[in-house]
Short mmCIF file of C-alpha atoms in Angstrom, two decimals:
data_model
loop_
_atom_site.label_atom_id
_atom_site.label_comp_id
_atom_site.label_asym_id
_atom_site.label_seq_id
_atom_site.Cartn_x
_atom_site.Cartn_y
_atom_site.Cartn_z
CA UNK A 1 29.42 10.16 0.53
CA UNK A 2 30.73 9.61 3.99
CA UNK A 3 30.74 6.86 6.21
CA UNK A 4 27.57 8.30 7.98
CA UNK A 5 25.69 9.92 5.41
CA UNK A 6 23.65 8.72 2.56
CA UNK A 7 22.02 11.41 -0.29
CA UNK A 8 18.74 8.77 -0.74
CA UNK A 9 15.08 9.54 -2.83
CA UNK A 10 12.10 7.93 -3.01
CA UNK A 11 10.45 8.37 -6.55
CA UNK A 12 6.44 8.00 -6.61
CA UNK A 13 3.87 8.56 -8.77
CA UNK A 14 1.18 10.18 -6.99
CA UNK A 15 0.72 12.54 -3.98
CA UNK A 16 -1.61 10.83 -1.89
CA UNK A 17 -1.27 9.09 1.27
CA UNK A 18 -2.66 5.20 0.18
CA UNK A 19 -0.11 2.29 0.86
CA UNK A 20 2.29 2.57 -1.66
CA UNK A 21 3.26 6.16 -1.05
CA UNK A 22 3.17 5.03 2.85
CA UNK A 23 6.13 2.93 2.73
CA UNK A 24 8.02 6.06 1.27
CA UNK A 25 6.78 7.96 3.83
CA UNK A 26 7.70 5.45 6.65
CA UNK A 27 10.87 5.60 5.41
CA UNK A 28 11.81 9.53 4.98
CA UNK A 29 10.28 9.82 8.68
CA UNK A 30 12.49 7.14 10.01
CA UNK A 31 15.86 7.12 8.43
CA UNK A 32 19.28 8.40 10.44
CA UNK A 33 18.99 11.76 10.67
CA UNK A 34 22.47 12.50 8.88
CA UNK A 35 20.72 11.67 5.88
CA UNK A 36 20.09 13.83 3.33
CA UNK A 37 16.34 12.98 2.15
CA UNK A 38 14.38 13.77 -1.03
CA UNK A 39 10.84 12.48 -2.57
CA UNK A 40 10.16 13.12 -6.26
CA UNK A 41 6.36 12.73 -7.01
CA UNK A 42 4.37 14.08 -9.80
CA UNK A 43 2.77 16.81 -7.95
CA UNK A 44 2.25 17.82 -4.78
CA UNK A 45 -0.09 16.91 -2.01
CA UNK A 46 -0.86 15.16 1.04
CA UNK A 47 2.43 13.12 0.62
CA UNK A 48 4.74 15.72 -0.28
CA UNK A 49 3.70 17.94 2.95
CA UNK A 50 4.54 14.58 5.16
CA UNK A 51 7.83 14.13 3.24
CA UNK A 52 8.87 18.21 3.83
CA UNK A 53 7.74 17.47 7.50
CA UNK A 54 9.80 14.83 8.11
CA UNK A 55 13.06 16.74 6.94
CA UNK A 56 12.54 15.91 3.18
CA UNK A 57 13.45 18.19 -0.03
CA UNK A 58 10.56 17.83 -2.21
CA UNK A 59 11.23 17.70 -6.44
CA UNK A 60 8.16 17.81 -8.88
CA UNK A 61 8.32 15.69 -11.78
CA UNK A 62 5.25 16.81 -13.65
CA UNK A 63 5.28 14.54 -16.78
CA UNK A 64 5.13 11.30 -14.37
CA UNK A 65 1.94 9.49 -15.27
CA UNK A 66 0.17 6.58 -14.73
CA UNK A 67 -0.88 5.70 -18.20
CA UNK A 68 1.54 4.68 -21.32
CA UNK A 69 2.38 8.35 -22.98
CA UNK A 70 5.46 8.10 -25.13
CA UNK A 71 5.99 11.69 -25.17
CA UNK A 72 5.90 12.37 -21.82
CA UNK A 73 7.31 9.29 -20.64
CA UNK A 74 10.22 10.42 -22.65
CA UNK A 75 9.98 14.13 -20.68
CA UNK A 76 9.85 12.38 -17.65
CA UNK A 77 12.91 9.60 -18.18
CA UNK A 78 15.18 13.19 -19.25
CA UNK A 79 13.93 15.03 -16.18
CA UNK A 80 15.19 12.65 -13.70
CA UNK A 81 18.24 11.45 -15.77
CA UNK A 82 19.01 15.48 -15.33
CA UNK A 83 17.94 15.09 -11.92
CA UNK A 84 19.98 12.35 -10.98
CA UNK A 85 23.37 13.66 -11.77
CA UNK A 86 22.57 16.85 -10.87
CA UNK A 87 21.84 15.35 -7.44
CA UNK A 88 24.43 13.02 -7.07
CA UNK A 89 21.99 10.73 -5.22
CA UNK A 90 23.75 7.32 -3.49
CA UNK A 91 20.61 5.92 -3.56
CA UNK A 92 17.75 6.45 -5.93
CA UNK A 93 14.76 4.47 -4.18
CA UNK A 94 11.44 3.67 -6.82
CA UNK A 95 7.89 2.28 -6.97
CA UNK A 96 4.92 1.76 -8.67
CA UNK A 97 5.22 -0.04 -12.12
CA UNK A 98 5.71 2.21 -14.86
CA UNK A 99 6.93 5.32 -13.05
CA UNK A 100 9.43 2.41 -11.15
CA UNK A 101 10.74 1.36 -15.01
CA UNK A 102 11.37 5.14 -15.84
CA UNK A 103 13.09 6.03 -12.95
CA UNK A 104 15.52 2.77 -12.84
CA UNK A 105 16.25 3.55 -16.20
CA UNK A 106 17.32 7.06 -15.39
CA UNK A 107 19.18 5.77 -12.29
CA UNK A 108 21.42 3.68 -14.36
CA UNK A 109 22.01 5.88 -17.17
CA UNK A 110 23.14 8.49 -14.52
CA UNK A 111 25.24 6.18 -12.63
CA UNK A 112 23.87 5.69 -9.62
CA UNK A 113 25.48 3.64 -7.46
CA UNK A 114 22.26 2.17 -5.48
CA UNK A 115 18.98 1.31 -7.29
CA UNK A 116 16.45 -0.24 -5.20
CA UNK A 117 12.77 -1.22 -6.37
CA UNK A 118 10.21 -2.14 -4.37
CA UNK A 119 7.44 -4.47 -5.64
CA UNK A 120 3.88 -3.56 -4.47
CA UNK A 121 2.37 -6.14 -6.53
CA UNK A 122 3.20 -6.76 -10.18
CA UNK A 123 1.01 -5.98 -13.14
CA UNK A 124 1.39 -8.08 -16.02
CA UNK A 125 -0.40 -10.71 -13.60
CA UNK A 126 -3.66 -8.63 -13.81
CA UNK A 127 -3.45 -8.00 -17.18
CA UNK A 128 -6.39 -7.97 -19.43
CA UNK A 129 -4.97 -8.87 -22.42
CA UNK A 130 -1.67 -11.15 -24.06
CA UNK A 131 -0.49 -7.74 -25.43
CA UNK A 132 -0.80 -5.74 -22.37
CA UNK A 133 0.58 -8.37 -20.68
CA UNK A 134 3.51 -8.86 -22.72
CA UNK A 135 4.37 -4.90 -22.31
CA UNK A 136 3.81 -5.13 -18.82
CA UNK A 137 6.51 -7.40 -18.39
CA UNK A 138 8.73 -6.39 -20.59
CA UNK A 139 8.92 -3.21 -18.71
CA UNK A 140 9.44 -5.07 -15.76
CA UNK A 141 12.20 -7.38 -17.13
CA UNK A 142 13.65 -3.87 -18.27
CA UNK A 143 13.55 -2.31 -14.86
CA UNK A 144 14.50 -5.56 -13.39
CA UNK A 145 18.17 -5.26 -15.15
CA UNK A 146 18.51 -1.65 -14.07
CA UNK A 147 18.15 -2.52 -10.55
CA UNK A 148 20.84 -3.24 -8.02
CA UNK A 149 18.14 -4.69 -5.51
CA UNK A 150 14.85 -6.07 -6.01
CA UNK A 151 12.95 -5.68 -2.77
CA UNK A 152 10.00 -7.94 -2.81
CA UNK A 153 7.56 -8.20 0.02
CA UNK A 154 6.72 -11.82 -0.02
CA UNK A 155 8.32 -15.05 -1.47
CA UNK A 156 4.95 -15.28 -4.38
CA UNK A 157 6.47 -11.74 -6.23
CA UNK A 158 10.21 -12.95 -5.11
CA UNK A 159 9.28 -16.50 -7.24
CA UNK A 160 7.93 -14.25 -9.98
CA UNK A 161 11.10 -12.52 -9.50
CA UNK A 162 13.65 -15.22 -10.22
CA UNK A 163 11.31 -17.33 -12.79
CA UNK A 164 9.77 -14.55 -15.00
CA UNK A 165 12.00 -12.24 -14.58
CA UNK A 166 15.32 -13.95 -14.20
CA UNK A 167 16.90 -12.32 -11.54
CA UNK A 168 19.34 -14.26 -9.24
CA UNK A 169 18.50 -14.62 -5.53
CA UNK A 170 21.59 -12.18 -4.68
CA UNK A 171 19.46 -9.25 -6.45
CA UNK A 172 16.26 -10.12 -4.52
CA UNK A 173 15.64 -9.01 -1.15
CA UNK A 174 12.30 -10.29 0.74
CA UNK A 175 11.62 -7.41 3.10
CA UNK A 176 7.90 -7.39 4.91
CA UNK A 177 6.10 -3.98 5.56
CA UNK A 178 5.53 -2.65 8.38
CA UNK A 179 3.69 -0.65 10.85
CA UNK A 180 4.00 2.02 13.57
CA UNK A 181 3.01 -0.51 16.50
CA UNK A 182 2.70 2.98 18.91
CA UNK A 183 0.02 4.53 16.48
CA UNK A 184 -1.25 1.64 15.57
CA UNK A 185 -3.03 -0.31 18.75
CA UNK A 186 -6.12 -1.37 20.59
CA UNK A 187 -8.29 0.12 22.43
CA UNK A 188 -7.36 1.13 26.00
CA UNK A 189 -10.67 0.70 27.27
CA UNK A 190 -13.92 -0.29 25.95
CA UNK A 191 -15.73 2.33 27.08
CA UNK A 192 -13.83 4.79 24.83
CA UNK A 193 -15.37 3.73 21.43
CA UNK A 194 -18.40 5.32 22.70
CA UNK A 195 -17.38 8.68 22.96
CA UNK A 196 -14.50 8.03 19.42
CA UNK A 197 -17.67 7.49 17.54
CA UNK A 198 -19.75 10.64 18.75
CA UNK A 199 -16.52 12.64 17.71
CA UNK A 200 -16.45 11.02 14.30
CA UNK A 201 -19.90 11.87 13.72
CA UNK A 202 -20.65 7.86 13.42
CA UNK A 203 -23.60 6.11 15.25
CA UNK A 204 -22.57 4.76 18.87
CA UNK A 205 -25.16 1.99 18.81
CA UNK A 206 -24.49 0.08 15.40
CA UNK A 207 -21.35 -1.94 14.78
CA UNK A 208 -19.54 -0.80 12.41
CA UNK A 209 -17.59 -2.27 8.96
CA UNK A 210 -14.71 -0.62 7.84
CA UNK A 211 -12.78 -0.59 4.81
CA UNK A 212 -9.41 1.87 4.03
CA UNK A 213 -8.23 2.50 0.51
CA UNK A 214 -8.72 4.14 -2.70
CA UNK A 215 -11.79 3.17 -4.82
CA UNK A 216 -10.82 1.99 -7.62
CA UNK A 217 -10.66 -1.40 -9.40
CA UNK A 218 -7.65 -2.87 -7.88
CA UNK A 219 -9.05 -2.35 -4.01
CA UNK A 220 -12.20 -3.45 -5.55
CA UNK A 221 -14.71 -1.62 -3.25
CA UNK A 222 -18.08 -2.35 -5.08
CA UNK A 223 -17.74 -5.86 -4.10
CA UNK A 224 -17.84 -4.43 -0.18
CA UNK A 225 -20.96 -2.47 -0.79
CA UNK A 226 -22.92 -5.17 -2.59
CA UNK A 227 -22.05 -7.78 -0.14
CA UNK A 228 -23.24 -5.23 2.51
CA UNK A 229 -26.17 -4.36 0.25
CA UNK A 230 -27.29 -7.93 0.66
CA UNK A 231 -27.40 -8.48 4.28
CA UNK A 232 -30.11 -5.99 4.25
CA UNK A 233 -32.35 -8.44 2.43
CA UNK A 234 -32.69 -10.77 5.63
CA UNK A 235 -33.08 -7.63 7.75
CA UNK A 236 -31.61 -4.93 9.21
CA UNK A 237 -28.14 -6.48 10.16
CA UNK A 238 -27.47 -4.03 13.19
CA UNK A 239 -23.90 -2.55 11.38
CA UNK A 240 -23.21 0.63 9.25
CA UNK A 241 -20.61 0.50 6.37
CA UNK A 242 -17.71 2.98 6.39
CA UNK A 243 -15.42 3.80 3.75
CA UNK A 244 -12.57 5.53 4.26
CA UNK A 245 -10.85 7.12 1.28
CA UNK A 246 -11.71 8.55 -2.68
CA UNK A 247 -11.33 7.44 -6.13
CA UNK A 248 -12.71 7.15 -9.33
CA UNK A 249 -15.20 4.79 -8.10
CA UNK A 250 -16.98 6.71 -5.51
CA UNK A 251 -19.42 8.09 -7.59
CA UNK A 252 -20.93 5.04 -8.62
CA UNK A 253 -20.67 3.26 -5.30
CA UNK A 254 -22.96 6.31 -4.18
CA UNK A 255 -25.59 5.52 -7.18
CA UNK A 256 -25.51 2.14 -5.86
CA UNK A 257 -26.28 2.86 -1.65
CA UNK A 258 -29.23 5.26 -2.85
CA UNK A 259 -30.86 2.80 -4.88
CA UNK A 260 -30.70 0.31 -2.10
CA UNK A 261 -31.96 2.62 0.01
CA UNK A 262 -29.21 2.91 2.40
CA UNK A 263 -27.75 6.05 2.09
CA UNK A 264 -28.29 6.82 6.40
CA UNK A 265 -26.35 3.51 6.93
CA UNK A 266 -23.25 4.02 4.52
CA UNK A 267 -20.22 6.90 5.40
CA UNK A 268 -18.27 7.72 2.62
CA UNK A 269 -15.36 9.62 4.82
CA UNK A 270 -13.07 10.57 1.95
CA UNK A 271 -9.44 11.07 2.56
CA UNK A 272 -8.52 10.97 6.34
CA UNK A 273 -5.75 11.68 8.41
CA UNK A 274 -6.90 10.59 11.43
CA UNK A 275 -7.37 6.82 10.57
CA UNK A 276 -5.75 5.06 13.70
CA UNK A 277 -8.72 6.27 15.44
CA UNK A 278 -10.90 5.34 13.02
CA UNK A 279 -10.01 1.70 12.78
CA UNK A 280 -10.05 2.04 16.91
CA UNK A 281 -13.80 2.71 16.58
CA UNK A 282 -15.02 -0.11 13.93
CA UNK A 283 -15.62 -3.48 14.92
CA UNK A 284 -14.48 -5.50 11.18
CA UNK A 285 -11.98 -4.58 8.61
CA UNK A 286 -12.62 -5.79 5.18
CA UNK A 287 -10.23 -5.33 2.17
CA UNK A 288 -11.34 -6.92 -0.83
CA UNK A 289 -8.43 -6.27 -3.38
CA UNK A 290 -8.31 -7.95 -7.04
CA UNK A 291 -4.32 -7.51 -6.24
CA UNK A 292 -1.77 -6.53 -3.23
CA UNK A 293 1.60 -6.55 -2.52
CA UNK A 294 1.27 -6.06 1.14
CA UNK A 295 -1.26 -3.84 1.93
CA UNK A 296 -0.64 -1.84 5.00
CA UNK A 297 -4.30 -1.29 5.13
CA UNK A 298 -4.63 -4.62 6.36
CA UNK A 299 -1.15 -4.16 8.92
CA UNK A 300 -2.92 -0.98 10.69
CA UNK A 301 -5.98 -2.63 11.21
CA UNK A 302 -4.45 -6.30 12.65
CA UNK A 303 -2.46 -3.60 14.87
CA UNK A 304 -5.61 -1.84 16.28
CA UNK A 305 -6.89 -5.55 17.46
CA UNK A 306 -9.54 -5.28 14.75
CA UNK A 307 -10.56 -9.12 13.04
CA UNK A 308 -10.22 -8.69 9.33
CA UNK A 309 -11.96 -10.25 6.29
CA UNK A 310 -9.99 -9.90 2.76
CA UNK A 311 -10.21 -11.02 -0.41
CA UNK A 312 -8.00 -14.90 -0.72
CA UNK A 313 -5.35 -13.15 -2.85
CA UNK A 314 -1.00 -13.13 -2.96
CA UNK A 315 -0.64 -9.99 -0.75
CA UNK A 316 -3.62 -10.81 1.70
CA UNK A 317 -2.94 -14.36 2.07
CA UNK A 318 0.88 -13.85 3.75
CA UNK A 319 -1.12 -11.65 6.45
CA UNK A 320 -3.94 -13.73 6.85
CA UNK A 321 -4.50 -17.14 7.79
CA UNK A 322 -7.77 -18.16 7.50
CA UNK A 323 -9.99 -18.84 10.95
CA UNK A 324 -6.24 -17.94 12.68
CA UNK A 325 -5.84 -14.07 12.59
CA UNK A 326 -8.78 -13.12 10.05
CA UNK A 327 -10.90 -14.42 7.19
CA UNK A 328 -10.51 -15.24 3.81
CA UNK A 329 -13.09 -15.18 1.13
CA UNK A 330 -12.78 -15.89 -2.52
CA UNK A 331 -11.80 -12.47 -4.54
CA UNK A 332 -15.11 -11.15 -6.52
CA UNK A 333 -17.43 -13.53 -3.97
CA UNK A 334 -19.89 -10.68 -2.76
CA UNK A 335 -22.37 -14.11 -1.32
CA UNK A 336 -18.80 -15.54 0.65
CA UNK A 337 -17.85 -12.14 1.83
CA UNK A 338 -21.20 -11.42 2.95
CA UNK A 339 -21.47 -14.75 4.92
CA UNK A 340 -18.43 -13.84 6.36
CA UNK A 341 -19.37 -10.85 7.40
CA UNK A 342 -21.83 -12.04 9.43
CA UNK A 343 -20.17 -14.72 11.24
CA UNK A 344 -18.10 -11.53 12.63
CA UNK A 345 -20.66 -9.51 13.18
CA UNK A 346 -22.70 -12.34 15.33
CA UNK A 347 -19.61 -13.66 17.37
CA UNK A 348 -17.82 -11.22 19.28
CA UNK A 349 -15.85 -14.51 20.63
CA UNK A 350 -14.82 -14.77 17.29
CA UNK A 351 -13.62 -10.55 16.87
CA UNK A 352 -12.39 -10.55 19.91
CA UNK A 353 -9.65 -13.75 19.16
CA UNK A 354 -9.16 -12.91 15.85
CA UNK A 355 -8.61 -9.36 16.41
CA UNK A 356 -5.81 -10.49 19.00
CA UNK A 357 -4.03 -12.98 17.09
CA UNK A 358 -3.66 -10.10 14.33
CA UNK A 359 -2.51 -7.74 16.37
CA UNK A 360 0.41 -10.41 18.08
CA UNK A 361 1.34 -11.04 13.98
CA UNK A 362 2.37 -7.79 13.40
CA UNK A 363 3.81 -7.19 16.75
CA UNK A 364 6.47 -10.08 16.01
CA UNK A 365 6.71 -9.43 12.34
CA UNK A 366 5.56 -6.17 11.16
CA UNK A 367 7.44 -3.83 13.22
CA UNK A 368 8.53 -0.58 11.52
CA UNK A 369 11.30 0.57 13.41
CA UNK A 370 13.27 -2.62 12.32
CA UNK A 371 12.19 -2.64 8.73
CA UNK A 372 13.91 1.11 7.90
CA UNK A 373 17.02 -0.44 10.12
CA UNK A 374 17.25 -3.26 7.57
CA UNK A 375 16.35 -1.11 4.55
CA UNK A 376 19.59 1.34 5.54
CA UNK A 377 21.44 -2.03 5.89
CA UNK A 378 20.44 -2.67 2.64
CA UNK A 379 21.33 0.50 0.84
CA UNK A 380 24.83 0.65 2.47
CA UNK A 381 25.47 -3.13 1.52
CA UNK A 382 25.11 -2.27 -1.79
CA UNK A 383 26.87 1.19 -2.28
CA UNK A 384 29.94 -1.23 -0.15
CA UNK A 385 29.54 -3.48 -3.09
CA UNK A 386 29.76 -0.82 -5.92
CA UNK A 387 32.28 1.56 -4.13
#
């Protein structure tokens, strides 16, 4: 390693383009462009074609999975342990909870001389029983040890952090996400959601209720459509539901629309690549997560000037104040989030100030460009440190 040039991956689990592999993403795109850049992701797909765009080598780790599988857990920790010191990496970079634990270990036991983790929300919180819980964070206490730098989003996982965990305040690094603020922004003029929405193939003369993310349990979807399912039962509430993204999930959020009759009123967009736009053509956001770190679902949307509902949860909560830049509603409360709803969709006084107190937020907090300056910071801090 030189003075100028770092050898840095990013580990993830999956090849999609949701928040967590974002931040990698972010990253690769943005770092000095003497580095030397990898991802390592179980397969490839929509995020390995970013990372190769952006300059990055791309490695395939196919026993990396989600779910506890001693045997290939085992393939996977000897894979990257061969990988590792084959590479000679300064700076092995991991996330996700499981894959995050394998990697760290691998990092160590190859010597590397940075290991950074970033937190995206912890597990063993969520857990749905003592004994799951109890793994859960003994993993994490495991992965904890093997890491040079904890990199925590907000001060509610840094606190788990140093009491749960029992990591000192030297190993713990509170680092916000952030956003694109050029992609990311209003609307020039008014008069161009119009003609967005004809181009999406969405109706021009309905307001519109967005949500971004995977469906699945942890974004919690279902509890969108059956709040939106019951402002039909006053009438028709003048606002189509769009969902943008796939999961496991979809399926039976699709049984549910059809037997509420709704099917001409709810867009199920799948994956997108064009979501800027889309969030420049809705009038709310809505994210009702069982768990976040920091979702960046919720930073994009703020940064298109859009007002935001989402679930009262660690993650959401350091985004939103309630009434101030968005709304708040009680996680699983379809009858709160529904009332919310439409106090938005009644008031566009009340979108039109919320939507720009969001997007000043992330404007003076949220900024990407600074977050990858103090991530390198980071990185050579510690390789200072250790060389």
């Amino acid at each position: 390693m030189t003075a100028l040039t770092l050898h840095i991956t990013h580990l993830q689990l999956l090849p999609l383009l949701s928040g967590v592999q974002r931040v990698s993403l972010d990253e690769l795109e943005r770092l000095d462009s003497k580095t030397r850049k990898v991802l390592i992701c179980q397969s490839r797909g929509p995020l390995t074609e970013g990372a190769e765009a952006s300059g990055a080598a791309v490695i395939v780790a196919p026993d990396l999975v989600r779910e506890i599988n001693p045997i290939r857990d085992m393939k996977a920790l000897w894979y990257l342990w061969k990988c590792f010191r084959r590479e000679k990496f300064d700076v092995v970079h991991t996330h996700s909870s499981k894959t995050g634990v394998i990697g760290r270990l691998a990092a160590r036991w190859a010597g590397v001389p940075c290991i950074v983790h970033t937190v995206h929300g912890f597990a063993f919180p969520a857990a749905t029983s003592t004994l799951q819980r109890k793994i859960f964070h003994a993993m994490e206490w495991i992965g904890a040890r093997c890491s040079h730098r904890v990199v925590c989003l907000h001060e509610d996982d840094a606190r788990i952090c140093r009491d749960e965990l029992g990591l000192s305040d030297e190993r713990i690094e509170i680092m916000a996400n952030g956003i694109d603020l050029q992609k990311f922004h209003p609307l020039s003029l008014e008069a161009d959601r119009h003609a967005l929405r004809e181009g999406a193939g969405l109706p021009a003369d309905r307001k519109l209720v967005m949500m971004v993310g995977r469906l699945w349990e942890q974004k919690n979807p279902a509890c969108l459509v059956e709040a939106y399912c019951q402002l039909w039962e006053s009438g028709d509430p003048g606002a189509d539901l769009v969902l943008v993204g796939d999961g496991a999930l979809k399926k039976s959020l699709e049984v549910r629309v059809k037997l509420a009759g709704l099917e001409p009123h709810v867009h199920f967009l799948g994956w997108r690549t064009d979501t800027p736009e889309l969030l420049r053509l809705c009038d709310v956001f809505v994210l009702p997560s069982r768990w976040e770190g920091m979702p960046l679902a919720i930073l994009e949307a703020m940064g298109c000037g859009l007002p935001v509902i989402v679930s009262d949860i660690p993650g959401n909560r350091h985004l939103v104040h309630h009434a101030e830049n968005g709304l708040l509603f009680p996680v699983e409360n379809t009858e709160s989030l529904a009332s919310s709803l439409v106090e938005l969709l009644d008031n566009a006084n009340l979108r039109i100030r919320l939507g720009a107190a969001g997007r000043a937020k992330v404007e003076a907090e949220h900024d990407i460009q600074q977050r990858v300056r103090n991530m390198e910071a980071l990185y050579r801090d510690v390789l200072n440190i250790n060389n």
